[in-house]
């Protein structure tokens, strides 16, 4: 599957990453001279993580991006004060979005180039050395 094929399927994946943003992420990563060592904070169903993973695959240089997301209601609402957002994040099925993300990674055959660590970023930052890509979503 090509990145263009992925973009055609992007609307079928839940999330907020637009086609334009996915194209931007893919293009900006292609400009890196060394392999991508990346982290995405906040993954949801994986739209932008997958865009970065397609870049990692197409570079053919051992690039990898990992998504960090606890997929827990209490983490999602910890700093929210806006009632509509608070209500939405309180009612959303976090486990469902985690499972969707894993399924998309498998279905798009991206397991070699990306993964998800189910943890808040502040609890695992020490796992990563030098990064050349950080996406906070």
PDB file of C-alpha atoms in Angstrom:
ATOM      1  CA  UNK A   1       0.000   0.000   0.000  1.00  0.00           C
ATOM      2  CA  UNK A   2       1.295   3.438  -0.891  1.00  0.00           C
ATOM      3  CA  UNK A   3       1.022   6.574   1.204  1.00  0.00           C
ATOM      4  CA  UNK A   4      -1.515   7.852  -1.345  1.00  0.00           C
ATOM      5  CA  UNK A   5      -3.614   4.721  -0.713  1.00  0.00           C
ATOM      6  CA  UNK A   6      -3.412   5.436   3.018  1.00  0.00           C
ATOM      7  CA  UNK A   7      -4.602   9.002   2.454  1.00  0.00           C
ATOM      8  CA  UNK A   8      -7.651   7.671   0.617  1.00  0.00           C
ATOM      9  CA  UNK A   9      -8.495   5.523   3.658  1.00  0.00           C
ATOM     10  CA  UNK A  10      -7.732   8.247   6.216  1.00  0.00           C
ATOM     11  CA  UNK A  11     -11.394   9.375   6.549  1.00  0.00           C
ATOM     12  CA  UNK A  12     -12.326   5.855   7.699  1.00  0.00           C
ATOM     13  CA  UNK A  13     -10.014   6.184  10.730  1.00  0.00           C
ATOM     14  CA  UNK A  14     -11.402   8.086  13.706  1.00  0.00           C
ATOM     15  CA  UNK A  15      -9.472  11.162  14.728  1.00  0.00           C
ATOM     16  CA  UNK A  16      -8.622  14.724  13.863  1.00  0.00           C
ATOM     17  CA  UNK A  17      -5.535  14.501  11.657  1.00  0.00           C
ATOM     18  CA  UNK A  18      -6.567  15.922   8.298  1.00  0.00           C
ATOM     19  CA  UNK A  19      -5.223  14.779   4.947  1.00  0.00           C
ATOM     20  CA  UNK A  20      -3.292  18.041   4.690  1.00  0.00           C
ATOM     21  CA  UNK A  21      -1.672  17.483   8.098  1.00  0.00           C
ATOM     22  CA  UNK A  22      -0.844  13.847   7.249  1.00  0.00           C
ATOM     23  CA  UNK A  23       0.804  14.985   4.010  1.00  0.00           C
ATOM     24  CA  UNK A  24       2.765  17.638   5.923  1.00  0.00           C
ATOM     25  CA  UNK A  25       4.017  15.161   8.544  1.00  0.00           C
ATOM     26  CA  UNK A  26       5.064  12.701   5.846  1.00  0.00           C
ATOM     27  CA  UNK A  27       6.872  15.387   3.829  1.00  0.00           C
ATOM     28  CA  UNK A  28       8.675  16.998   6.748  1.00  0.00           C
ATOM     29  CA  UNK A  29      10.005  13.664   7.951  1.00  0.00           C
ATOM     30  CA  UNK A  30      11.332  12.867   4.488  1.00  0.00           C
ATOM     31  CA  UNK A  31      13.595  15.910   4.829  1.00  0.00           C
ATOM     32  CA  UNK A  32      15.488  14.400   7.763  1.00  0.00           C
ATOM     33  CA  UNK A  33      18.944  13.182   6.748  1.00  0.00           C
ATOM     34  CA  UNK A  34      19.240  10.527   9.465  1.00  0.00           C
ATOM     35  CA  UNK A  35      16.761   7.788  10.403  1.00  0.00           C
ATOM     36  CA  UNK A  36      13.665   8.981  12.220  1.00  0.00           C
ATOM     37  CA  UNK A  37      13.675   8.397  15.961  1.00  0.00           C
ATOM     38  CA  UNK A  38      10.294   9.741  16.886  1.00  0.00           C
ATOM     39  CA  UNK A  39       7.643  10.008  19.543  1.00  0.00           C
ATOM     40  CA  UNK A  40       4.039  11.060  19.221  1.00  0.00           C
ATOM     41  CA  UNK A  41       2.280  12.108  22.417  1.00  0.00           C
ATOM     42  CA  UNK A  42      -1.457  11.534  22.145  1.00  0.00           C
ATOM     43  CA  UNK A  43      -2.394   8.871  19.604  1.00  0.00           C
ATOM     44  CA  UNK A  44      -6.170   8.261  19.759  1.00  0.00           C
ATOM     45  CA  UNK A  45      -6.931   5.914  16.799  1.00  0.00           C
ATOM     46  CA  UNK A  46      -3.573   6.511  15.103  1.00  0.00           C
ATOM     47  CA  UNK A  47      -4.118   8.837  12.124  1.00  0.00           C
ATOM     48  CA  UNK A  48      -0.991  10.979  12.515  1.00  0.00           C
ATOM     49  CA  UNK A  49       1.058   8.113  13.960  1.00  0.00           C
ATOM     50  CA  UNK A  50       0.350   6.107  10.813  1.00  0.00           C
ATOM     51  CA  UNK A  51       1.316   9.028   8.569  1.00  0.00           C
ATOM     52  CA  UNK A  52       4.697   9.122  10.317  1.00  0.00           C
ATOM     53  CA  UNK A  53       4.993   5.327  10.099  1.00  0.00           C
ATOM     54  CA  UNK A  54       4.479   5.405   6.334  1.00  0.00           C
ATOM     55  CA  UNK A  55       7.361   7.857   6.111  1.00  0.00           C
ATOM     56  CA  UNK A  56       9.511   5.575   8.270  1.00  0.00           C
ATOM     57  CA  UNK A  57       8.736   2.662   5.967  1.00  0.00           C
ATOM     58  CA  UNK A  58       9.373   4.592   2.768  1.00  0.00           C
ATOM     59  CA  UNK A  59      12.734   5.911   4.005  1.00  0.00           C
ATOM     60  CA  UNK A  60      14.077   2.332   4.200  1.00  0.00           C
ATOM     61  CA  UNK A  61      16.585   3.257   6.922  1.00  0.00           C
ATOM     62  CA  UNK A  62      15.471   1.700  10.237  1.00  0.00           C
ATOM     63  CA  UNK A  63      13.310   4.681  11.169  1.00  0.00           C
ATOM     64  CA  UNK A  64      10.727   4.170  13.904  1.00  0.00           C
ATOM     65  CA  UNK A  65       8.080   6.217  15.678  1.00  0.00           C
ATOM     66  CA  UNK A  66       6.348   5.301  18.913  1.00  0.00           C
ATOM     67  CA  UNK A  67       3.070   6.681  20.134  1.00  0.00           C
ATOM     68  CA  UNK A  68       2.484   7.433  23.801  1.00  0.00           C
ATOM     69  CA  UNK A  69      -1.071   7.459  25.080  1.00  0.00           C
ATOM     70  CA  UNK A  70      -2.429   6.122  28.364  1.00  0.00           C
ATOM     71  CA  UNK A  71      -5.908   5.584  26.896  1.00  0.00           C
ATOM     72  CA  UNK A  72      -7.447   6.338  30.306  1.00  0.00           C
ATOM     73  CA  UNK A  73     -10.348   8.640  31.052  1.00  0.00           C
ATOM     74  CA  UNK A  74      -8.717  10.175  34.124  1.00  0.00           C
ATOM     75  CA  UNK A  75      -5.640  11.133  32.084  1.00  0.00           C
ATOM     76  CA  UNK A  76      -7.744  12.581  29.253  1.00  0.00           C
ATOM     77  CA  UNK A  77      -9.792  14.815  31.530  1.00  0.00           C
ATOM     78  CA  UNK A  78      -7.088  15.752  34.056  1.00  0.00           C
ATOM     79  CA  UNK A  79      -6.672  19.328  32.829  1.00  0.00           C
ATOM     80  CA  UNK A  80      -9.972  19.951  31.071  1.00  0.00           C
ATOM     81  CA  UNK A  81     -12.351  22.627  32.255  1.00  0.00           C
ATOM     82  CA  UNK A  82     -14.485  23.186  29.163  1.00  0.00           C
ATOM     83  CA  UNK A  83     -17.805  21.348  29.765  1.00  0.00           C
ATOM     84  CA  UNK A  84     -18.303  20.030  26.186  1.00  0.00           C
ATOM     85  CA  UNK A  85     -14.760  18.598  25.995  1.00  0.00           C
ATOM     86  CA  UNK A  86     -14.978  17.261  29.516  1.00  0.00           C
ATOM     87  CA  UNK A  87     -18.264  15.510  28.712  1.00  0.00           C
ATOM     88  CA  UNK A  88     -16.942  14.046  25.457  1.00  0.00           C
ATOM     89  CA  UNK A  89     -13.694  12.702  26.912  1.00  0.00           C
ATOM     90  CA  UNK A  90     -15.526  11.363  29.964  1.00  0.00           C
ATOM     91  CA  UNK A  91     -17.954   9.399  27.811  1.00  0.00           C
ATOM     92  CA  UNK A  92     -15.534   8.144  25.154  1.00  0.00           C
ATOM     93  CA  UNK A  93     -14.486   4.505  25.169  1.00  0.00           C
ATOM     94  CA  UNK A  94     -10.714   4.769  25.539  1.00  0.00           C
ATOM     95  CA  UNK A  95     -10.155   1.028  25.279  1.00  0.00           C
ATOM     96  CA  UNK A  96     -12.010   0.983  21.968  1.00  0.00           C
ATOM     97  CA  UNK A  97      -9.721   3.658  20.496  1.00  0.00           C
ATOM     98  CA  UNK A  98      -6.644   1.814  21.745  1.00  0.00           C
ATOM     99  CA  UNK A  99      -7.820  -1.388  20.078  1.00  0.00           C
ATOM    100  CA  UNK A 100      -8.682   0.530  16.889  1.00  0.00           C
ATOM    101  CA  UNK A 101      -5.177   1.993  16.796  1.00  0.00           C
ATOM    102  CA  UNK A 102      -3.543  -1.416  17.179  1.00  0.00           C
ATOM    103  CA  UNK A 103      -5.801  -2.819  14.464  1.00  0.00           C
ATOM    104  CA  UNK A 104      -4.909   0.014  12.068  1.00  0.00           C
ATOM    105  CA  UNK A 105      -1.197  -0.545  12.705  1.00  0.00           C
ATOM    106  CA  UNK A 106      -1.634  -4.239  11.853  1.00  0.00           C
ATOM    107  CA  UNK A 107      -4.004  -3.674   8.917  1.00  0.00           C
ATOM    108  CA  UNK A 108      -1.668  -1.137   7.289  1.00  0.00           C
ATOM    109  CA  UNK A 109       1.282  -3.462   8.029  1.00  0.00           C
ATOM    110  CA  UNK A 110       3.180  -0.828   9.991  1.00  0.00           C
ATOM    111  CA  UNK A 111       4.310  -2.912  12.977  1.00  0.00           C
ATOM    112  CA  UNK A 112       7.957  -2.693  11.873  1.00  0.00           C
ATOM    113  CA  UNK A 113       7.884   1.128  11.791  1.00  0.00           C
ATOM    114  CA  UNK A 114       5.633   2.150  14.685  1.00  0.00           C
ATOM    115  CA  UNK A 115       4.192   1.030  17.970  1.00  0.00           C
ATOM    116  CA  UNK A 116       2.166   2.291  20.906  1.00  0.00           C
ATOM    117  CA  UNK A 117       3.233   2.474  24.521  1.00  0.00           C
ATOM    118  CA  UNK A 118       0.203   2.745  26.757  1.00  0.00           C
ATOM    119  CA  UNK A 119       1.541   5.266  29.238  1.00  0.00           C
ATOM    120  CA  UNK A 120       1.434   8.967  30.051  1.00  0.00           C
ATOM    121  CA  UNK A 121       4.476  10.703  28.568  1.00  0.00           C
ATOM    122  CA  UNK A 122       5.597  12.045  31.949  1.00  0.00           C
ATOM    123  CA  UNK A 123       5.997   8.463  33.195  1.00  0.00           C
ATOM    124  CA  UNK A 124       8.231   7.176  30.404  1.00  0.00           C
ATOM    125  CA  UNK A 125      10.264  10.095  28.998  1.00  0.00           C
ATOM    126  CA  UNK A 126      13.493   8.561  30.336  1.00  0.00           C
ATOM    127  CA  UNK A 127      13.086   5.599  27.975  1.00  0.00           C
ATOM    128  CA  UNK A 128      14.039   7.708  24.991  1.00  0.00           C
ATOM    129  CA  UNK A 129      17.409   9.080  24.064  1.00  0.00           C
ATOM    130  CA  UNK A 130      17.895  11.610  21.325  1.00  0.00           C
ATOM    131  CA  UNK A 131      14.777  12.240  19.256  1.00  0.00           C
ATOM    132  CA  UNK A 132      14.603  13.989  15.912  1.00  0.00           C
ATOM    133  CA  UNK A 133      10.808  13.937  15.726  1.00  0.00           C
ATOM    134  CA  UNK A 134       8.314  14.863  18.431  1.00  0.00           C
ATOM    135  CA  UNK A 135       4.642  15.331  17.677  1.00  0.00           C
ATOM    136  CA  UNK A 136       2.361  16.439  20.497  1.00  0.00           C
ATOM    137  CA  UNK A 137      -1.184  15.890  19.351  1.00  0.00           C
TER     138      UNK A 137
END
